[in-house]
Amino acid sequence: MQVSLSRRAFFSGRGAQPVVAPFRPPWSRAEQHFVDLCTHCNECRDVCAEQIIVLGGGGYPEVDFQNGECSFCGDCAQVCEPGAIVAAHVFEALPWNLGVELSANCLSQNGVMCRVCGERCDARAIRFQLAVGGNALPVIDQSSCTGCGACIAPCPVGALEIKRFENEDQLEELS
């Protein structure tokens, strides 16, 4: 894990803060290899029909789930000539190791009827279970979640967040 030690953090005694890698397009190589190979051509961004690939820090492509969801069409991988996104593994390997987590400000968890996230989840990874008092609470099945982000933008209170899970180097092992 990389760390960032800002001058202010150093002198205030807070120390180094871990650097969290941004969410890259599906089937991207591990972060360091991705950065080494990416030429900033923006072909992946231009070809993304969902328009979720945006220009990120350093000019590298990142995925912004506030713009929509990933359909896993594979177009971004097909146009990536430098190989930062592994086209050979499209549809053979999991596109990434992302899933969603629910925060405490979820409307359903606070007694307000809302099922927007479950209605948007094509993978049916978000289900609702009745709880005492008649309110249905969301339950996320991470094994079914594709990390597509369909539930992120529609949530009226931003209660869902994309998280990176284990097996970060899965695509590197396949290469």
mmCIF file with all atom_site columns, C-alpha atoms in Angstrom, residues 8-166:
data_model
loop_
_atom_site.group_PDB
_atom_site.id
_atom_site.type_symbol
_atom_site.label_atom_id
_atom_site.label_alt_id
_atom_site.label_comp_id
_atom_site.label_asym_id
_atom_site.label_entity_id
_atom_site.label_seq_id
_atom_site.pdbx_PDB_ins_code
_atom_site.Cartn_x
_atom_site.Cartn_y
_atom_site.Cartn_z
_atom_site.occupancy
_atom_site.B_iso_or_equiv
_atom_site.pdbx_formal_charge
_atom_site.auth_seq_id
_atom_site.auth_comp_id
_atom_site.auth_asym_id
_atom_site.auth_atom_id
_atom_site.pdbx_PDB_model_num
ATOM 1   C CA . ARG A 1 8   ? 1.161   19.625  6.878   1.00 0.00 ? 8   ARG A CA 1
ATOM 2   C CA . ALA A 1 9   ? 0.479   16.071  8.092   1.00 0.00 ? 9   ALA A CA 1
ATOM 3   C CA . PHE A 1 10  ? 4.159   15.569  8.896   1.00 0.00 ? 10  PHE A CA 1
ATOM 4   C CA . PHE A 1 11  ? 4.464   18.731  10.996  1.00 0.00 ? 11  PHE A CA 1
ATOM 5   C CA . SER A 1 12  ? 1.124   18.248  12.728  1.00 0.00 ? 12  SER A CA 1
ATOM 6   C CA . GLY A 1 13  ? 2.141   14.735  13.748  1.00 0.00 ? 13  GLY A CA 1
ATOM 7   C CA . ARG A 1 14  ? -0.666  12.990  11.886  1.00 0.00 ? 14  ARG A CA 1
ATOM 8   C CA . GLY A 1 15  ? 1.780   10.925  9.860   1.00 0.00 ? 15  GLY A CA 1
ATOM 9   C CA . ALA A 1 16  ? 1.251   9.276   6.543   1.00 0.00 ? 16  ALA A CA 1
ATOM 10  C CA . GLN A 1 17  ? -2.203  8.717   5.127   1.00 0.00 ? 17  GLN A CA 1
ATOM 11  C CA . PRO A 1 18  ? -2.838  5.665   2.944   1.00 0.00 ? 18  PRO A CA 1
ATOM 12  C CA . VAL A 1 19  ? -3.411  6.427   -0.722  1.00 0.00 ? 19  VAL A CA 1
ATOM 13  C CA . VAL A 1 20  ? -6.545  4.735   -2.023  1.00 0.00 ? 20  VAL A CA 1
ATOM 14  C CA . ALA A 1 21  ? -6.324  3.786   -5.683  1.00 0.00 ? 21  ALA A CA 1
ATOM 15  C CA . PRO A 1 22  ? -9.201  5.155   -7.763  1.00 0.00 ? 22  PRO A CA 1
ATOM 16  C CA . PHE A 1 23  ? -11.669 2.820   -9.435  1.00 0.00 ? 23  PHE A CA 1
ATOM 17  C CA . ARG A 1 24  ? -10.313 1.996   -12.873 1.00 0.00 ? 24  ARG A CA 1
ATOM 18  C CA . PRO A 1 25  ? -12.302 0.660   -15.842 1.00 0.00 ? 25  PRO A CA 1
ATOM 19  C CA . PRO A 1 26  ? -13.326 -2.996  -15.682 1.00 0.00 ? 26  PRO A CA 1
ATOM 20  C CA . TRP A 1 27  ? -10.649 -5.596  -16.466 1.00 0.00 ? 27  TRP A CA 1
ATOM 21  C CA . SER A 1 28  ? -7.889  -3.065  -15.681 1.00 0.00 ? 28  SER A CA 1
ATOM 22  C CA . ARG A 1 29  ? -4.532  -4.375  -14.572 1.00 0.00 ? 29  ARG A CA 1
ATOM 23  C CA . ALA A 1 30  ? -3.315  -3.844  -11.013 1.00 0.00 ? 30  ALA A CA 1
ATOM 24  C CA . GLU A 1 31  ? -2.828  -0.134  -10.276 1.00 0.00 ? 31  GLU A CA 1
ATOM 25  C CA . GLN A 1 32  ? 0.935   0.149   -10.810 1.00 0.00 ? 32  GLN A CA 1
ATOM 26  C CA . HIS A 1 33  ? 0.834   -1.812  -14.068 1.00 0.00 ? 33  HIS A CA 1
ATOM 27  C CA . PHE A 1 34  ? -2.181  0.175   -15.210 1.00 0.00 ? 34  PHE A CA 1
ATOM 28  C CA . VAL A 1 35  ? -0.383  3.482   -14.597 1.00 0.00 ? 35  VAL A CA 1
ATOM 29  C CA . ASP A 1 36  ? 2.757   2.199   -16.329 1.00 0.00 ? 36  ASP A CA 1
ATOM 30  C CA . LEU A 1 37  ? 0.860   1.078   -19.443 1.00 0.00 ? 37  LEU A CA 1
ATOM 31  C CA . CYS A 1 38  ? -1.837  3.748   -19.829 1.00 0.00 ? 38  CYS A CA 1
ATOM 32  C CA . THR A 1 39  ? -0.947  6.357   -22.467 1.00 0.00 ? 39  THR A CA 1
ATOM 33  C CA . HIS A 1 40  ? -3.771  8.810   -21.592 1.00 0.00 ? 40  HIS A CA 1
ATOM 34  C CA . CYS A 1 41  ? -5.266  8.307   -25.057 1.00 0.00 ? 41  CYS A CA 1
ATOM 35  C CA . ASN A 1 42  ? -8.819  8.494   -23.631 1.00 0.00 ? 42  ASN A CA 1
ATOM 36  C CA . GLU A 1 43  ? -10.078 5.869   -26.089 1.00 0.00 ? 43  GLU A CA 1
ATOM 37  C CA . CYS A 1 44  ? -11.693 3.940   -23.220 1.00 0.00 ? 44  CYS A CA 1
ATOM 38  C CA . ARG A 1 45  ? -13.473 7.066   -22.052 1.00 0.00 ? 45  ARG A CA 1
ATOM 39  C CA . ASP A 1 46  ? -14.629 7.978   -25.545 1.00 0.00 ? 46  ASP A CA 1
ATOM 40  C CA . VAL A 1 47  ? -16.037 4.512   -26.287 1.00 0.00 ? 47  VAL A CA 1
ATOM 41  C CA . CYS A 1 48  ? -17.903 4.130   -22.968 1.00 0.00 ? 48  CYS A CA 1
ATOM 42  C CA . ALA A 1 49  ? -21.595 4.169   -23.881 1.00 0.00 ? 49  ALA A CA 1
ATOM 43  C CA . GLU A 1 50  ? -22.584 4.607   -20.233 1.00 0.00 ? 50  GLU A CA 1
ATOM 44  C CA . GLN A 1 51  ? -20.203 7.594   -19.867 1.00 0.00 ? 51  GLN A CA 1
ATOM 45  C CA . ILE A 1 52  ? -18.961 6.409   -16.481 1.00 0.00 ? 52  ILE A CA 1
ATOM 46  C CA . ILE A 1 53  ? -15.281 6.541   -17.459 1.00 0.00 ? 53  ILE A CA 1
ATOM 47  C CA . VAL A 1 54  ? -14.026 10.027  -16.702 1.00 0.00 ? 54  VAL A CA 1
ATOM 48  C CA . LEU A 1 55  ? -10.683 11.789  -16.726 1.00 0.00 ? 55  LEU A CA 1
ATOM 49  C CA . GLY A 1 56  ? -9.173  11.334  -13.281 1.00 0.00 ? 56  GLY A CA 1
ATOM 50  C CA . GLY A 1 57  ? -6.069  12.374  -11.398 1.00 0.00 ? 57  GLY A CA 1
ATOM 51  C CA . GLY A 1 58  ? -2.926  12.510  -13.506 1.00 0.00 ? 58  GLY A CA 1
ATOM 52  C CA . GLY A 1 59  ? -5.010  12.236  -16.662 1.00 0.00 ? 59  GLY A CA 1
ATOM 53  C CA . TYR A 1 60  ? -5.762  8.554   -16.080 1.00 0.00 ? 60  TYR A CA 1
ATOM 54  C CA . PRO A 1 61  ? -9.256  7.134   -16.637 1.00 0.00 ? 61  PRO A CA 1
ATOM 55  C CA . GLU A 1 62  ? -11.412 6.483   -13.576 1.00 0.00 ? 62  GLU A CA 1
ATOM 56  C CA . VAL A 1 63  ? -14.925 5.164   -13.126 1.00 0.00 ? 63  VAL A CA 1
ATOM 57  C CA . ASP A 1 64  ? -17.494 7.561   -11.654 1.00 0.00 ? 64  ASP A CA 1
ATOM 58  C CA . PHE A 1 65  ? -20.608 5.679   -10.575 1.00 0.00 ? 65  PHE A CA 1
ATOM 59  C CA . GLN A 1 66  ? -22.510 8.936   -10.034 1.00 0.00 ? 66  GLN A CA 1
ATOM 60  C CA . ASN A 1 67  ? -22.730 9.061   -13.836 1.00 0.00 ? 67  ASN A CA 1
ATOM 61  C CA . GLY A 1 68  ? -24.394 5.665   -14.081 1.00 0.00 ? 68  GLY A CA 1
ATOM 62  C CA . GLU A 1 69  ? -23.597 1.980   -14.087 1.00 0.00 ? 69  GLU A CA 1
ATOM 63  C CA . CYS A 1 70  ? -21.167 -0.270  -15.916 1.00 0.00 ? 70  CYS A CA 1
ATOM 64  C CA . SER A 1 71  ? -22.836 -2.611  -18.401 1.00 0.00 ? 71  SER A CA 1
ATOM 65  C CA . PHE A 1 72  ? -19.644 -4.696  -18.754 1.00 0.00 ? 72  PHE A CA 1
ATOM 66  C CA . CYS A 1 73  ? -19.847 -4.412  -22.541 1.00 0.00 ? 73  CYS A CA 1
ATOM 67  C CA . GLY A 1 74  ? -16.058 -4.710  -22.820 1.00 0.00 ? 74  GLY A CA 1
ATOM 68  C CA . ASP A 1 75  ? -15.692 -1.861  -25.306 1.00 0.00 ? 75  ASP A CA 1
ATOM 69  C CA . CYS A 1 76  ? -13.133 -0.061  -23.123 1.00 0.00 ? 76  CYS A CA 1
ATOM 70  C CA . ALA A 1 77  ? -10.952 -3.174  -23.029 1.00 0.00 ? 77  ALA A CA 1
ATOM 71  C CA . GLN A 1 78  ? -11.247 -3.735  -26.778 1.00 0.00 ? 78  GLN A CA 1
ATOM 72  C CA . VAL A 1 79  ? -9.897  -0.262  -27.632 1.00 0.00 ? 79  VAL A CA 1
ATOM 73  C CA . CYS A 1 80  ? -7.045  -0.270  -25.096 1.00 0.00 ? 80  CYS A CA 1
ATOM 74  C CA . GLU A 1 81  ? -4.044  -0.896  -27.357 1.00 0.00 ? 81  GLU A CA 1
ATOM 75  C CA . PRO A 1 82  ? -1.369  -0.453  -24.659 1.00 0.00 ? 82  PRO A CA 1
ATOM 76  C CA . GLY A 1 83  ? -2.980  -3.247  -22.610 1.00 0.00 ? 83  GLY A CA 1
ATOM 77  C CA . ALA A 1 84  ? -3.732  -1.307  -19.425 1.00 0.00 ? 84  ALA A CA 1
ATOM 78  C CA . ILE A 1 85  ? -7.176  -2.890  -19.689 1.00 0.00 ? 85  ILE A CA 1
ATOM 79  C CA . VAL A 1 86  ? -6.885  -6.609  -20.443 1.00 0.00 ? 86  VAL A CA 1
ATOM 80  C CA . ALA A 1 87  ? -9.103  -7.309  -23.457 1.00 0.00 ? 87  ALA A CA 1
ATOM 81  C CA . ALA A 1 88  ? -8.144  -10.985 -23.623 1.00 0.00 ? 88  ALA A CA 1
ATOM 82  C CA . HIS A 1 89  ? -9.939  -11.629 -20.346 1.00 0.00 ? 89  HIS A CA 1
ATOM 83  C CA . VAL A 1 90  ? -13.218 -9.875  -21.107 1.00 0.00 ? 90  VAL A CA 1
ATOM 84  C CA . PHE A 1 91  ? -16.033 -12.209 -20.111 1.00 0.00 ? 91  PHE A CA 1
ATOM 85  C CA . GLU A 1 92  ? -13.543 -14.856 -18.854 1.00 0.00 ? 92  GLU A CA 1
ATOM 86  C CA . ALA A 1 93  ? -12.559 -13.142 -15.625 1.00 0.00 ? 93  ALA A CA 1
ATOM 87  C CA . LEU A 1 94  ? -14.391 -10.988 -13.132 1.00 0.00 ? 94  LEU A CA 1
ATOM 88  C CA . PRO A 1 95  ? -14.162 -7.382  -14.322 1.00 0.00 ? 95  PRO A CA 1
ATOM 89  C CA . TRP A 1 96  ? -13.011 -6.108  -10.929 1.00 0.00 ? 96  TRP A CA 1
ATOM 90  C CA . ASN A 1 97  ? -13.146 -6.769  -7.218  1.00 0.00 ? 97  ASN A CA 1
ATOM 91  C CA . LEU A 1 98  ? -15.804 -4.211  -6.342  1.00 0.00 ? 98  LEU A CA 1
ATOM 92  C CA . GLY A 1 99  ? -18.973 -4.484  -4.324  1.00 0.00 ? 99  GLY A CA 1
ATOM 93  C CA . VAL A 1 100 ? -21.241 -2.168  -2.357  1.00 0.00 ? 100 VAL A CA 1
ATOM 94  C CA . GLU A 1 101 ? -21.601 -1.328  1.306   1.00 0.00 ? 101 GLU A CA 1
ATOM 95  C CA . LEU A 1 102 ? -24.597 0.247   2.966   1.00 0.00 ? 102 LEU A CA 1
ATOM 96  C CA . SER A 1 103 ? -24.186 3.122   5.410   1.00 0.00 ? 103 SER A CA 1
ATOM 97  C CA . ALA A 1 104 ? -26.286 3.982   8.449   1.00 0.00 ? 104 ALA A CA 1
ATOM 98  C CA . ASN A 1 105 ? -28.117 6.811   6.670   1.00 0.00 ? 105 ASN A CA 1
ATOM 99  C CA . CYS A 1 106 ? -30.083 4.307   4.519   1.00 0.00 ? 106 CYS A CA 1
ATOM 100 C CA . LEU A 1 107 ? -33.728 5.382   4.499   1.00 0.00 ? 107 LEU A CA 1
ATOM 101 C CA . SER A 1 108 ? -35.031 1.824   4.993   1.00 0.00 ? 108 SER A CA 1
ATOM 102 C CA . GLN A 1 109 ? -32.782 1.355   8.008   1.00 0.00 ? 109 GLN A CA 1
ATOM 103 C CA . ASN A 1 110 ? -34.244 4.537   9.437   1.00 0.00 ? 110 ASN A CA 1
ATOM 104 C CA . GLY A 1 111 ? -37.893 3.568   9.073   1.00 0.00 ? 111 GLY A CA 1
ATOM 105 C CA . VAL A 1 112 ? -38.626 5.194   5.712   1.00 0.00 ? 112 VAL A CA 1
ATOM 106 C CA . MET A 1 113 ? -39.957 3.002   2.918   1.00 0.00 ? 113 MET A CA 1
ATOM 107 C CA . CYS A 1 114 ? -37.410 2.979   0.090   1.00 0.00 ? 114 CYS A CA 1
ATOM 108 C CA . ARG A 1 115 ? -36.380 0.174   -2.260  1.00 0.00 ? 115 ARG A CA 1
ATOM 109 C CA . VAL A 1 116 ? -34.703 2.103   -5.051  1.00 0.00 ? 116 VAL A CA 1
ATOM 110 C CA . CYS A 1 117 ? -31.394 0.241   -4.777  1.00 0.00 ? 117 CYS A CA 1
ATOM 111 C CA . GLY A 1 118 ? -33.028 -3.174  -4.952  1.00 0.00 ? 118 GLY A CA 1
ATOM 112 C CA . GLU A 1 119 ? -35.157 -2.152  -7.919  1.00 0.00 ? 119 GLU A CA 1
ATOM 113 C CA . ARG A 1 120 ? -32.074 -1.016  -9.832  1.00 0.00 ? 120 ARG A CA 1
ATOM 114 C CA . CYS A 1 121 ? -29.994 -4.125  -9.083  1.00 0.00 ? 121 CYS A CA 1
ATOM 115 C CA . ASP A 1 122 ? -30.201 -6.442  -12.113 1.00 0.00 ? 122 ASP A CA 1
ATOM 116 C CA . ALA A 1 123 ? -28.008 -9.015  -10.350 1.00 0.00 ? 123 ALA A CA 1
ATOM 117 C CA . ARG A 1 124 ? -30.546 -9.172  -7.494  1.00 0.00 ? 124 ARG A CA 1
ATOM 118 C CA . ALA A 1 125 ? -27.708 -8.750  -5.025  1.00 0.00 ? 125 ALA A CA 1
ATOM 119 C CA . ILE A 1 126 ? -29.820 -6.348  -2.932  1.00 0.00 ? 126 ILE A CA 1
ATOM 120 C CA . ARG A 1 127 ? -32.864 -7.968  -1.379  1.00 0.00 ? 127 ARG A CA 1
ATOM 121 C CA . PHE A 1 128 ? -35.201 -6.749  1.331   1.00 0.00 ? 128 PHE A CA 1
ATOM 122 C CA . GLN A 1 129 ? -36.065 -8.755  4.427   1.00 0.00 ? 129 GLN A CA 1
ATOM 123 C CA . LEU A 1 130 ? -38.980 -7.896  6.656   1.00 0.00 ? 130 LEU A CA 1
ATOM 124 C CA . ALA A 1 131 ? -37.951 -6.788  10.100  1.00 0.00 ? 131 ALA A CA 1
ATOM 125 C CA . VAL A 1 132 ? -39.864 -6.378  13.334  1.00 0.00 ? 132 VAL A CA 1
ATOM 126 C CA . GLY A 1 133 ? -42.283 -3.504  12.888  1.00 0.00 ? 133 GLY A CA 1
ATOM 127 C CA . GLY A 1 134 ? -43.044 -4.304  9.267   1.00 0.00 ? 134 GLY A CA 1
ATOM 128 C CA . ASN A 1 135 ? -40.222 -2.333  7.670   1.00 0.00 ? 135 ASN A CA 1
ATOM 129 C CA . ALA A 1 136 ? -38.117 -4.185  5.086   1.00 0.00 ? 136 ALA A CA 1
ATOM 130 C CA . LEU A 1 137 ? -34.354 -3.831  5.462   1.00 0.00 ? 137 LEU A CA 1
ATOM 131 C CA . PRO A 1 138 ? -31.863 -4.160  2.604   1.00 0.00 ? 138 PRO A CA 1
ATOM 132 C CA . VAL A 1 139 ? -29.476 -7.101  2.633   1.00 0.00 ? 139 VAL A CA 1
ATOM 133 C CA . ILE A 1 140 ? -26.535 -7.175  0.221   1.00 0.00 ? 140 ILE A CA 1
ATOM 134 C CA . ASP A 1 141 ? -25.308 -10.511 -1.096  1.00 0.00 ? 141 ASP A CA 1
ATOM 135 C CA . GLN A 1 142 ? -21.687 -9.700  -1.999  1.00 0.00 ? 142 GLN A CA 1
ATOM 136 C CA . SER A 1 143 ? -21.302 -12.991 -3.854  1.00 0.00 ? 143 SER A CA 1
ATOM 137 C CA . SER A 1 144 ? -23.998 -11.858 -6.308  1.00 0.00 ? 144 SER A CA 1
ATOM 138 C CA . CYS A 1 145 ? -22.926 -8.218  -6.510  1.00 0.00 ? 145 CYS A CA 1
ATOM 139 C CA . THR A 1 146 ? -21.086 -7.363  -9.734  1.00 0.00 ? 146 THR A CA 1
ATOM 140 C CA . GLY A 1 147 ? -19.982 -3.914  -8.562  1.00 0.00 ? 147 GLY A CA 1
ATOM 141 C CA . CYS A 1 148 ? -21.733 -2.380  -11.583 1.00 0.00 ? 148 CYS A CA 1
ATOM 142 C CA . GLY A 1 149 ? -22.807 0.682   -9.595  1.00 0.00 ? 149 GLY A CA 1
ATOM 143 C CA . ALA A 1 150 ? -26.452 0.666   -10.718 1.00 0.00 ? 150 ALA A CA 1
ATOM 144 C CA . CYS A 1 151 ? -27.564 1.293   -7.139  1.00 0.00 ? 151 CYS A CA 1
ATOM 145 C CA . ILE A 1 152 ? -25.205 4.208   -6.404  1.00 0.00 ? 152 ILE A CA 1
ATOM 146 C CA . ALA A 1 153 ? -26.599 7.240   -8.249  1.00 0.00 ? 153 ALA A CA 1
ATOM 147 C CA . PRO A 1 154 ? -30.334 6.522   -7.716  1.00 0.00 ? 154 PRO A CA 1
ATOM 148 C CA . CYS A 1 155 ? -30.022 6.342   -3.905  1.00 0.00 ? 155 CYS A CA 1
ATOM 149 C CA . PRO A 1 156 ? -31.674 9.545   -2.639  1.00 0.00 ? 156 PRO A CA 1
ATOM 150 C CA . VAL A 1 157 ? -29.385 9.812   0.397   1.00 0.00 ? 157 VAL A CA 1
ATOM 151 C CA . GLY A 1 158 ? -26.141 8.360   -0.988  1.00 0.00 ? 158 GLY A CA 1
ATOM 152 C CA . ALA A 1 159 ? -26.258 5.442   1.438   1.00 0.00 ? 159 ALA A CA 1
ATOM 153 C CA . LEU A 1 160 ? -24.456 3.009   -0.865  1.00 0.00 ? 160 LEU A CA 1
ATOM 154 C CA . GLU A 1 161 ? -20.746 3.144   -1.527  1.00 0.00 ? 161 GLU A CA 1
ATOM 155 C CA . ILE A 1 162 ? -18.576 1.135   -3.888  1.00 0.00 ? 162 ILE A CA 1
ATOM 156 C CA . LYS A 1 163 ? -15.830 -0.714  -2.030  1.00 0.00 ? 163 LYS A CA 1
ATOM 157 C CA . ARG A 1 164 ? -12.819 -2.679  -3.205  1.00 0.00 ? 164 ARG A CA 1
ATOM 158 C CA . PHE A 1 165 ? -12.629 -6.226  -1.853  1.00 0.00 ? 165 PHE A CA 1
ATOM 159 C CA . GLU A 1 166 ? -9.997  -8.995  -1.851  1.00 0.00 ? 166 GLU A CA 1
#
